[in-house]
XYZ file of C-alpha atoms in Angstrom:
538
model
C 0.231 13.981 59.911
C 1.330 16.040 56.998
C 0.435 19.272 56.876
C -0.684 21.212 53.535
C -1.100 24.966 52.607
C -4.203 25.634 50.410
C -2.345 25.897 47.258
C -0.465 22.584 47.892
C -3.554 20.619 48.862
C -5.166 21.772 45.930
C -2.533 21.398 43.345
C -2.545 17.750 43.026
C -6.084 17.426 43.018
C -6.281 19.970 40.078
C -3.888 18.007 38.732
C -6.103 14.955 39.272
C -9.064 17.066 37.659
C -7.154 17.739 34.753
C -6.001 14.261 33.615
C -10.039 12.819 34.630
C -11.766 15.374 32.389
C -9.243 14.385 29.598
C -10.309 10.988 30.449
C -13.623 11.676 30.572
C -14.089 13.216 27.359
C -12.694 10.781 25.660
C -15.046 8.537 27.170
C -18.172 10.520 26.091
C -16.647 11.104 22.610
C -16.255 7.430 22.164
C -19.722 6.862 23.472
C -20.925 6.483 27.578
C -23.162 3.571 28.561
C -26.756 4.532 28.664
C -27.801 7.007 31.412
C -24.581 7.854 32.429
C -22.996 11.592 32.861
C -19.109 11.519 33.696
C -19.469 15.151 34.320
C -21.677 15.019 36.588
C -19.631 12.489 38.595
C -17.036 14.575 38.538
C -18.736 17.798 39.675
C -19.971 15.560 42.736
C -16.191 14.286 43.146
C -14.688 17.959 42.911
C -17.391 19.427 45.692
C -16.537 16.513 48.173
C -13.023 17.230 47.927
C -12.908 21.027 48.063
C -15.541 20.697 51.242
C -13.002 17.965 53.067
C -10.132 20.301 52.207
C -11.948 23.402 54.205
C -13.953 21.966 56.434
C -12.734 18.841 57.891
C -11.884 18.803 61.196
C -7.929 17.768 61.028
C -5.209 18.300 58.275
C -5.937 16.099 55.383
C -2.820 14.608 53.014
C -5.325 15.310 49.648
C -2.132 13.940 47.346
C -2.840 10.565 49.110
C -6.556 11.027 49.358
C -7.135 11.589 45.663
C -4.540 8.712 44.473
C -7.202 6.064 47.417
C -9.556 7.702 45.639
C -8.216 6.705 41.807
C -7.281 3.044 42.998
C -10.690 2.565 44.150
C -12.659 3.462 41.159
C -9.828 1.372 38.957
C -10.706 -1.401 41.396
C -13.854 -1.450 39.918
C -13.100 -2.227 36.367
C -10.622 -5.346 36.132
C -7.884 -6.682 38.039
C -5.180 -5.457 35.978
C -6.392 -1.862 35.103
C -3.696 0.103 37.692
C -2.054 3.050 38.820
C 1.602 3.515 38.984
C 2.805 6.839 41.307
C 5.607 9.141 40.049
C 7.787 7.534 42.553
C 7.221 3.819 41.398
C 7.209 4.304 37.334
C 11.043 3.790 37.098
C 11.089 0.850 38.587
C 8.156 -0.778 36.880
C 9.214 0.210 33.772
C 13.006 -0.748 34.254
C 11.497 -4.464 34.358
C 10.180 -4.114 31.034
C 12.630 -1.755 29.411
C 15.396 -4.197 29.885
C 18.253 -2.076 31.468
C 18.265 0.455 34.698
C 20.973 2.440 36.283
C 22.795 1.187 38.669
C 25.853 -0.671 39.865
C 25.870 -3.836 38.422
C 26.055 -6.345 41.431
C 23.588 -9.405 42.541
C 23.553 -9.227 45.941
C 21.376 -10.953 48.753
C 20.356 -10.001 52.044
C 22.412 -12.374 54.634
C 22.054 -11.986 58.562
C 20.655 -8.375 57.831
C 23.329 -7.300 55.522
C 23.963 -6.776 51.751
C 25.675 -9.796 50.701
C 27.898 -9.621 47.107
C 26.936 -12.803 45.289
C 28.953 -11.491 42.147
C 29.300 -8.523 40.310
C 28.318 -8.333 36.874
C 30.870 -8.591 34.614
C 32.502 -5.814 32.769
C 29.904 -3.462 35.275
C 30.864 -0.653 37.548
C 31.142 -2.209 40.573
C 33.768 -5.044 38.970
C 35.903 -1.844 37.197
C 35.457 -0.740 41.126
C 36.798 -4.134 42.231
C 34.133 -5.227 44.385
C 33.930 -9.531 44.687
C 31.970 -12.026 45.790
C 31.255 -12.537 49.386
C 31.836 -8.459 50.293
C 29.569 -7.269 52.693
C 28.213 -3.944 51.747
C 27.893 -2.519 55.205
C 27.629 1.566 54.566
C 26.363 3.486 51.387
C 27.792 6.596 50.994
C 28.679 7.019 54.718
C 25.525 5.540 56.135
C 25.221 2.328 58.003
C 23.335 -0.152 56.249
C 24.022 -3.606 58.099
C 21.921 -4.426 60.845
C 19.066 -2.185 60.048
C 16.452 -4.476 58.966
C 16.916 -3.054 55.283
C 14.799 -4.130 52.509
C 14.966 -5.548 48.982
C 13.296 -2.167 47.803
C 15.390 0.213 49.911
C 19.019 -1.361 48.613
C 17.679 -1.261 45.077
C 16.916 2.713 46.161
C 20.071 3.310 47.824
C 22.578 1.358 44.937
C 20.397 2.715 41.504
C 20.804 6.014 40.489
C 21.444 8.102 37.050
C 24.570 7.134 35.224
C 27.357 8.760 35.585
C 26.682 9.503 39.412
C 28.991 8.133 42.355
C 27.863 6.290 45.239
C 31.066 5.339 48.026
C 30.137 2.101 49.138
C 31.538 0.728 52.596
C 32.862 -2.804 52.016
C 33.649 -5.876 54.761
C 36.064 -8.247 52.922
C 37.591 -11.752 54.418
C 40.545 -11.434 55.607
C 40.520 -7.401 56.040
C 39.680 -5.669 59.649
C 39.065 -3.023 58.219
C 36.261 -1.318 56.426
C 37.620 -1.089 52.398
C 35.812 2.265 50.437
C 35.040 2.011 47.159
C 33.770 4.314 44.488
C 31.437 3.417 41.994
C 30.170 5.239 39.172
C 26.893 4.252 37.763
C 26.065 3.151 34.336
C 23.068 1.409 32.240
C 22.625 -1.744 33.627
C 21.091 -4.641 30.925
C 18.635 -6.971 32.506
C 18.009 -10.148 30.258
C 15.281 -11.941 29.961
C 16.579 -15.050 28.491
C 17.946 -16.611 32.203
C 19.589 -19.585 30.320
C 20.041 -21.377 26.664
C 21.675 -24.756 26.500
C 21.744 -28.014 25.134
C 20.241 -30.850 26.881
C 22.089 -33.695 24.973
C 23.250 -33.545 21.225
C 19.509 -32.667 19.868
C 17.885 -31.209 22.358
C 18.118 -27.145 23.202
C 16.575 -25.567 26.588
C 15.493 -21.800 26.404
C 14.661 -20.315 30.072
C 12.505 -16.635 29.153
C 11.018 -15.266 32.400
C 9.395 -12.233 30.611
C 9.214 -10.376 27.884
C 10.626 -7.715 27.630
C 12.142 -5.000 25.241
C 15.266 -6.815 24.440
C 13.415 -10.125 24.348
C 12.770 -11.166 20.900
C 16.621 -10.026 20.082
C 17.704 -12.122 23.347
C 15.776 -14.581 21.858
C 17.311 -14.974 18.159
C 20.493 -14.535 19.387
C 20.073 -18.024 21.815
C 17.787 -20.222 19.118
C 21.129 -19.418 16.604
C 23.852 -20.217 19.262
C 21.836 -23.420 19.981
C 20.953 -24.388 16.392
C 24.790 -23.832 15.454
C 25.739 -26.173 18.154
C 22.965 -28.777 16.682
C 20.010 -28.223 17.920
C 16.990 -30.041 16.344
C 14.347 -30.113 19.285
C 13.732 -27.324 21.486
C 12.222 -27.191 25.035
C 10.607 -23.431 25.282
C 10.549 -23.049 29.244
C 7.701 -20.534 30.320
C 7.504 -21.420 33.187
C 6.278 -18.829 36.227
C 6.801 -15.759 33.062
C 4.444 -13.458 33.752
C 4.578 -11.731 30.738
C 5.095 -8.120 29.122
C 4.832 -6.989 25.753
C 2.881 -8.449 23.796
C 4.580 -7.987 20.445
C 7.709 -9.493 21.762
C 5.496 -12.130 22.134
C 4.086 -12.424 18.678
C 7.791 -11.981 17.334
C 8.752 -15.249 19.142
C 5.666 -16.928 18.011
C 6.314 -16.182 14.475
C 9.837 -18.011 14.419
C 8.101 -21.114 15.073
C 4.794 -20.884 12.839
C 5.116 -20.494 9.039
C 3.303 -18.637 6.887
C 0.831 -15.797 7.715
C -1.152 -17.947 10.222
C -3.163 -16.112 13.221
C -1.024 -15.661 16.249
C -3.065 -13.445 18.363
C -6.334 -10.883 17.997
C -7.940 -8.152 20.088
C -10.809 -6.903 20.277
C -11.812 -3.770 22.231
C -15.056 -1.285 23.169
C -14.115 0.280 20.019
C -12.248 -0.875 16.980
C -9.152 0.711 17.254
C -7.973 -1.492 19.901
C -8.981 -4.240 17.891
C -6.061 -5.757 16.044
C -4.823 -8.937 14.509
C -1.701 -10.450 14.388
C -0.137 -12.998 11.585
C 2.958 -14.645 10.816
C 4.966 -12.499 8.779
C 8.073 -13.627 8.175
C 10.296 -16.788 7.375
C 11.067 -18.273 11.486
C 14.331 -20.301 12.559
C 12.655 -23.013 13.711
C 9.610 -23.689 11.519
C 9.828 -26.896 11.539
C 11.384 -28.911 14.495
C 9.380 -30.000 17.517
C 9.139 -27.697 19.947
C 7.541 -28.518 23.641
C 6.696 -24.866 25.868
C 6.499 -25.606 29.183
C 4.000 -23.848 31.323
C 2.629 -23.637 34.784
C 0.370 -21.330 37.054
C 2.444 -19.057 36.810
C 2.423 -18.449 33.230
C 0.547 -15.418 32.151
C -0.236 -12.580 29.355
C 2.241 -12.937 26.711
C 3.401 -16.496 28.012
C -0.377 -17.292 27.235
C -0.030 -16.169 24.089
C 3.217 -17.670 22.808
C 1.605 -21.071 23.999
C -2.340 -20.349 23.065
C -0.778 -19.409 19.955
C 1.758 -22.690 19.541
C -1.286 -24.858 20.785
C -3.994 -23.739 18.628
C -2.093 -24.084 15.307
C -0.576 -27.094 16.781
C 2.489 -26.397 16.039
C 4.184 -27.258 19.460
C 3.468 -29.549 22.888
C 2.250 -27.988 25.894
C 3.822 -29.515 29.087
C 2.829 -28.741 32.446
C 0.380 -27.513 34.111
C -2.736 -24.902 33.210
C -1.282 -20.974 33.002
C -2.758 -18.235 35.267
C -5.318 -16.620 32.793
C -4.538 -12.907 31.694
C -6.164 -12.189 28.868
C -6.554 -8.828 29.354
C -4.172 -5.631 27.301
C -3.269 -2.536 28.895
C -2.673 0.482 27.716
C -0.124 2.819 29.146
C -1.370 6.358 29.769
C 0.947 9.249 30.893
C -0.589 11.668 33.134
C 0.525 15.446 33.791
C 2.462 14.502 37.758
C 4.546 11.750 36.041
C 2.466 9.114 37.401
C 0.820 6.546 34.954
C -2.584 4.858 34.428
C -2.154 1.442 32.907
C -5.933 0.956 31.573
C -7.783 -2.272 30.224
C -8.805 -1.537 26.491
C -9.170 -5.178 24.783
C -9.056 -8.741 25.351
C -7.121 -11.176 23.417
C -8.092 -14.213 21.841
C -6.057 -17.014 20.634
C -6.631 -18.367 16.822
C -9.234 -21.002 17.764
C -11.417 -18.057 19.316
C -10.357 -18.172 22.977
C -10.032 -15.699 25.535
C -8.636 -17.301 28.243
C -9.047 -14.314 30.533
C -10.146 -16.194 33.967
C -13.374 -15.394 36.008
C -13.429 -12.010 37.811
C -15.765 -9.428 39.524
C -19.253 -10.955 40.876
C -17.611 -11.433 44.282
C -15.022 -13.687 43.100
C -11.827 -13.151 44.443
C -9.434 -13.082 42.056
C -6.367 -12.760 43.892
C -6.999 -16.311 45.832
C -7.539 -18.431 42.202
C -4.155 -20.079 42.451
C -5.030 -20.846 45.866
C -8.041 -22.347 45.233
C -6.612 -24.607 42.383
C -4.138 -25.824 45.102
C -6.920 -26.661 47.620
C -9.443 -28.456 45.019
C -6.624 -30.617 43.898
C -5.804 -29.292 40.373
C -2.263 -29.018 41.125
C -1.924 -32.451 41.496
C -4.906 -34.294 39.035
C -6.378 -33.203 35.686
C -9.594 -34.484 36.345
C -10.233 -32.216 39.023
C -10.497 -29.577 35.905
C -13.793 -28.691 34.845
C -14.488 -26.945 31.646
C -17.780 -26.023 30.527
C -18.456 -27.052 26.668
C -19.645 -24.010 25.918
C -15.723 -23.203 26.230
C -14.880 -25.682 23.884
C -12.885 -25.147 20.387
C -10.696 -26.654 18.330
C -7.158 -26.358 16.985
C -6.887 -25.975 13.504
C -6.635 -30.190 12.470
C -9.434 -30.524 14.953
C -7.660 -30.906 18.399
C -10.000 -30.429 21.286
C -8.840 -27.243 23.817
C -10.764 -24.975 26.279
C -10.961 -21.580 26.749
C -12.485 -19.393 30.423
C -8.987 -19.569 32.314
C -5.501 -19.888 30.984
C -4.163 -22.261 28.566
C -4.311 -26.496 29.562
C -1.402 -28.130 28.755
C -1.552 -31.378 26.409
C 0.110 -33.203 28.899
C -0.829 -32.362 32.421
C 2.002 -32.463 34.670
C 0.898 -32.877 38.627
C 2.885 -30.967 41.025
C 5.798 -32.987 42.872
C 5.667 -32.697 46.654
C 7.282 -36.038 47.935
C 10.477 -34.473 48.998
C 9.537 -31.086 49.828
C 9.253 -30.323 53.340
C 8.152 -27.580 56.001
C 11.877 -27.760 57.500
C 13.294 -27.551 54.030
C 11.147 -24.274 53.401
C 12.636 -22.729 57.128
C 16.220 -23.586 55.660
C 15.357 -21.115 52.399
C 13.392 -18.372 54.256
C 15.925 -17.968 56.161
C 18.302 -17.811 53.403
C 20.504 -20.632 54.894
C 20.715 -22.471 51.953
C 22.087 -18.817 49.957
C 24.400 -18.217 53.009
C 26.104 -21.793 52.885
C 26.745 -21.820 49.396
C 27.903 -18.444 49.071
C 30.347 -19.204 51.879
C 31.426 -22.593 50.606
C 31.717 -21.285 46.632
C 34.137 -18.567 47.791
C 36.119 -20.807 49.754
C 36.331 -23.160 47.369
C 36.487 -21.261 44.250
C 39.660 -21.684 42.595
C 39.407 -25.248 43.145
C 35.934 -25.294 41.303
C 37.010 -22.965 38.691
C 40.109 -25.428 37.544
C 37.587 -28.376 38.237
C 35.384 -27.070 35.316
C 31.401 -27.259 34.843
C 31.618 -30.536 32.859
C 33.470 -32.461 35.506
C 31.599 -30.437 38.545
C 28.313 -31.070 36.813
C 29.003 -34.901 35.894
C 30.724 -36.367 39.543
C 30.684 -33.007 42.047
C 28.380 -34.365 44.677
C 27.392 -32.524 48.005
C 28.522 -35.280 50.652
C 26.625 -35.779 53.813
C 29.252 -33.680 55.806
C 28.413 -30.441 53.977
C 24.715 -30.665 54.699
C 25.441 -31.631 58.166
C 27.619 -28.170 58.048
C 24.352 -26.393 56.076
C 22.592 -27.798 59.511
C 24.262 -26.474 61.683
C 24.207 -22.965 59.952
C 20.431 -23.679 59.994
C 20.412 -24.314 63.756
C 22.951 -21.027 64.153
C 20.077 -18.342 62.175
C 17.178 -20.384 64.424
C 16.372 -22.850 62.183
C 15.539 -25.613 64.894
C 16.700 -29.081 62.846
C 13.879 -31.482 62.157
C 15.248 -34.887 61.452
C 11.646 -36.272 59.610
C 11.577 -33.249 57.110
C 15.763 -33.359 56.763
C 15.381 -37.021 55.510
C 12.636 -36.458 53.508
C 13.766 -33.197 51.126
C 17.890 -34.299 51.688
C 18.178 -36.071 48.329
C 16.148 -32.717 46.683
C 18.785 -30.104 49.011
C 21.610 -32.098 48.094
C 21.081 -31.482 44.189
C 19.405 -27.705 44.665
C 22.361 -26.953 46.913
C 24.622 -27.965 43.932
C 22.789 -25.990 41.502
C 23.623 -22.861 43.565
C 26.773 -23.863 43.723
C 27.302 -23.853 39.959
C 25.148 -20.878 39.674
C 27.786 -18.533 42.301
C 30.321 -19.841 39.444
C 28.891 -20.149 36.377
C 25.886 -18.308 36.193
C 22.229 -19.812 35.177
C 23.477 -21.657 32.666
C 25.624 -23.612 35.481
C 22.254 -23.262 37.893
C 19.307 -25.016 35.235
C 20.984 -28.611 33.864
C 21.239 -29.104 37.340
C 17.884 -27.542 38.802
C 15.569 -29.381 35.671
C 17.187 -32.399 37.170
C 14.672 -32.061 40.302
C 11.806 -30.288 37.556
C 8.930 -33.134 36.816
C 7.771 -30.891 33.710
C 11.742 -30.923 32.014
C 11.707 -34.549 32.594
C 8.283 -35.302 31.334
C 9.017 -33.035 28.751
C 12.038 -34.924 27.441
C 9.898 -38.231 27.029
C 7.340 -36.481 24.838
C 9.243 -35.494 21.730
C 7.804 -38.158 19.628
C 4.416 -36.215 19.786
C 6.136 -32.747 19.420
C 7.938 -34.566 16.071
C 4.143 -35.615 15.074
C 2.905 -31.825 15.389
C 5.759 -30.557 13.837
C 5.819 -33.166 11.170
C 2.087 -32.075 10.213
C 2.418 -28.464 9.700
């Protein structure tokens, strides 16, 4: 166990001290709940600490102790009031920021070793001429294949500052020997906007899977590309976003709703946190019907884009009811470099809703979407139950719910005829990454010439290279089940093509063919007449 002098065990919790009297002045400035003394409370927490620091019987971490001690009283508030450590901040915030350090590869882990599925191009490791299929087997002269590495510890090991070097160690077909590379690290951009494309000669596809600071821009930039290739009906997919900022949010709201109608509101313990936000400015596509697809995994600022759509009916909800985060968060910096993201409002969509699902009273709020799945409201509507007292109305007097995440219009049930447990083994396994990597780089040039249009129109995956992705199956322990291989084939067959195109062509290669096998993109492309009705009745 670590071991601390005095002055170390106590700095952090002084630290600690420091940030909760700040904390807790502010609280008795803006008013405490009746009967209550924060200092007091902390007094009590202080003396506890200070007697376990010279008294107890072994050497204490108090670092660790006092950060148990913050996520426990945080657990007591809301499910989404946290605490980020120093040492995790970066990467939280590099999801949200929309670019990191780094090298610039996608990479997955294969057989226990970091697999190249393409660097990014114009990125460091490209200018360090690193391709597909290397196997990244040492980083900066330690081994790294066959150690059981994780996700987290390669993003550790390959992000860094720009402008620093890492010497990567690099196993390359056709070379016996290990290749050395040096890359030198730069800003990285992570986009939110995973693919924009058009569907036929009207209809446009946008994929966002969060917001983001570079989201709205991301955004514009895709509804103009699409619009100048013709689009006149857009399919928003939100599907499994989890969310972000919420401004980025409103911004993308407001290019669909005209004039200065209510996207979103808070409202907080006190009223500065309690805001409203209208449509301010001329949109791009005010006008043309627009489904948003959503599904349980659709929360926060999803919620709002499609509370906000729904309740001014300006667009059709497809799919399936969203998770239910209707809670803001506040980012506060404390004095170690930590941060405390705390719960100050709830939002509301136009009609009055919070959809902010049930939590606290013993309800576990981390098993809802389990729950859903086991009562059947994955797969029927009716097994929804909303209270009236939940009821509102859009503004021409369409019936929707609030107490849990936003119902679609048209309730999608989730497909499960061709998915299988053996099917699931293949992808945990990451057989399914493995064979296509392998088969993409093999066949690559050939591909390439081929061209997406005549790979995506007549490429098929014959019965000979799944009996191949089988075997590969059978090779990594994957013990072949002939019931569940007949009943998901026709679903691996096209997914297995969609990676294909994706190890060539990106996401935009990897969706037309992936919403093939989606039963909210194809329900959502026989619904346009009623988008065209909403839109026609702005």
């Amino acid at each position: 166990m670590q071991k601390n002098t005095k002055s170390a065990a106590k700095l952090p919790l002084f630290v600690f001290l420091g940030v909760a009297v700040g904390l807790l002045l502010g609280t008795t400035i803006a008013g405490s709940g009746p009967g209550s003394n924060p200092f007091n409370s902390l007094l009590k927490f202080r003396e506890i600490v200070t007697h376990i620091d010279r008294y107890y019987v072994d050497e204490v971490n108090t670092e660790s102790m006092v950060e148990d001690a913050i996520n426990g009283m945080l657990e007591k508030l809301d499910p989404h009031s946290v605490y980020i450590p120093k040492e995790e901040l970066q990467m939280s915030k590099a999801q949200l920021e929309g670019q990191f350090d780094g090298i610039g590869v996608e990479f997955n882990l294969i057989r226990d070793t970091i697999v190249v599925v393409a660097p990014l191009a114009g990125g460091p490791s490209e200018i360090a001429g690193l391709q597909p299929n290397d196997r990244i087997v040492q980083v900066d002269g330690k081994n790294v294949a066959g150690t059981n590495i994780s996700n987290k510890e390669v993003f550790n090991l390959l992000r860094g500052a720009k402008g620093s070097k890492v010497e990567l160690g690099v196993l390359r077909r056709g070379k016996d020997k290990v290749q050395k590379f040096t890359v030198v690290r730069d800003k990285i951009p992570q986009h939110s906007i995973a693919a924009s494309y058009m569907v036929n000669d009207e209809v446009g596809y946008i994929k966002v899977t969060r917001f983001a600071a570079t989201t709205y821009n991301e955004f514009r930039t895709a509804v103009d590309t699409l619009m100048a290739q013709g689009m006149q009906k857009l399919i928003l997919d939100l599907q499994d976003n989890p969310g972000g900022y919420m401004d980025r949010a409103v911004n993308m709201a407001d290019e669909f709703i005209s004039g200065n109608k209510m996207i979103v509101y808070t409202d907080g313990k006190k009223s500065r946190y309690d805001s409203q936000s209208r449509g301010q400015r001329t949109g791009r596509f005010e006008e043309q019907p627009v489904i948003v697809l959503i599904n349980e995994g659709s929360a926060s600022a999803s919620e709002i884009v499609a509370g906000a759509l729904q309740d001014n009916d300006r667009a059709l909800i497809v799919g399936r009811r969203s998770f239910g985060k209707g809670l803001v968060q506040m980012p506060i910096g404390l004095n170690d470099g930590s941060e405390l993201r705390l719960t100050i409002s709830r939002y509301y969509t136009p009609s009055g809703r919070s959809i902010q699902k049930p939590y606290g009273s013993g309800k576990e709020y981390g098993s809802d979407l389990k729950e859903r799945y086991e009562h059947g409201e994955y797969f029927s509507a009716d097994s929804i139950r909303f209270s009236d007292t939940l009821r509102y109305e859009t503004r021409k007097g369409r019936v929707v719910y609030g107490g849990g995440g936003i119902m679609p219009d048209v309730f999608v049930p989730l497909d499960t005829t061709q998915n299988s447990t053996y099917l699931s083994k293949l992808y945990l396994s990451n057989v399914v990454n493995e064979f296509t990597l392998n088969y993409t780089e093999n066949h690559r040039n050939k591909l390439v010439k081929m061209g997406y249009k005549e790979f995506y129109n007549h490429f098929r995956v014959t019965d000979a290279m799944l009996r191949d992705l089988v075997k590969l199956g059978e090779r990594e322990g994957v013990e072949f089940d002939e019931e569940g291989f007949d009943r998901s084939k026709e679903l691996l067959r096209t997914q297995v093509k969609a990676v294909m195109a994706r190890n060539i062509w990106n996401n935009n290669g990897y969706y037309p063919i992936y919403n093939q096998t989606s039963r909210i993109f194809q329900q959502a492309l026989q619904h346009f007449d009623q988008a065209a009705e909403l839109a026609s009745n702005d």
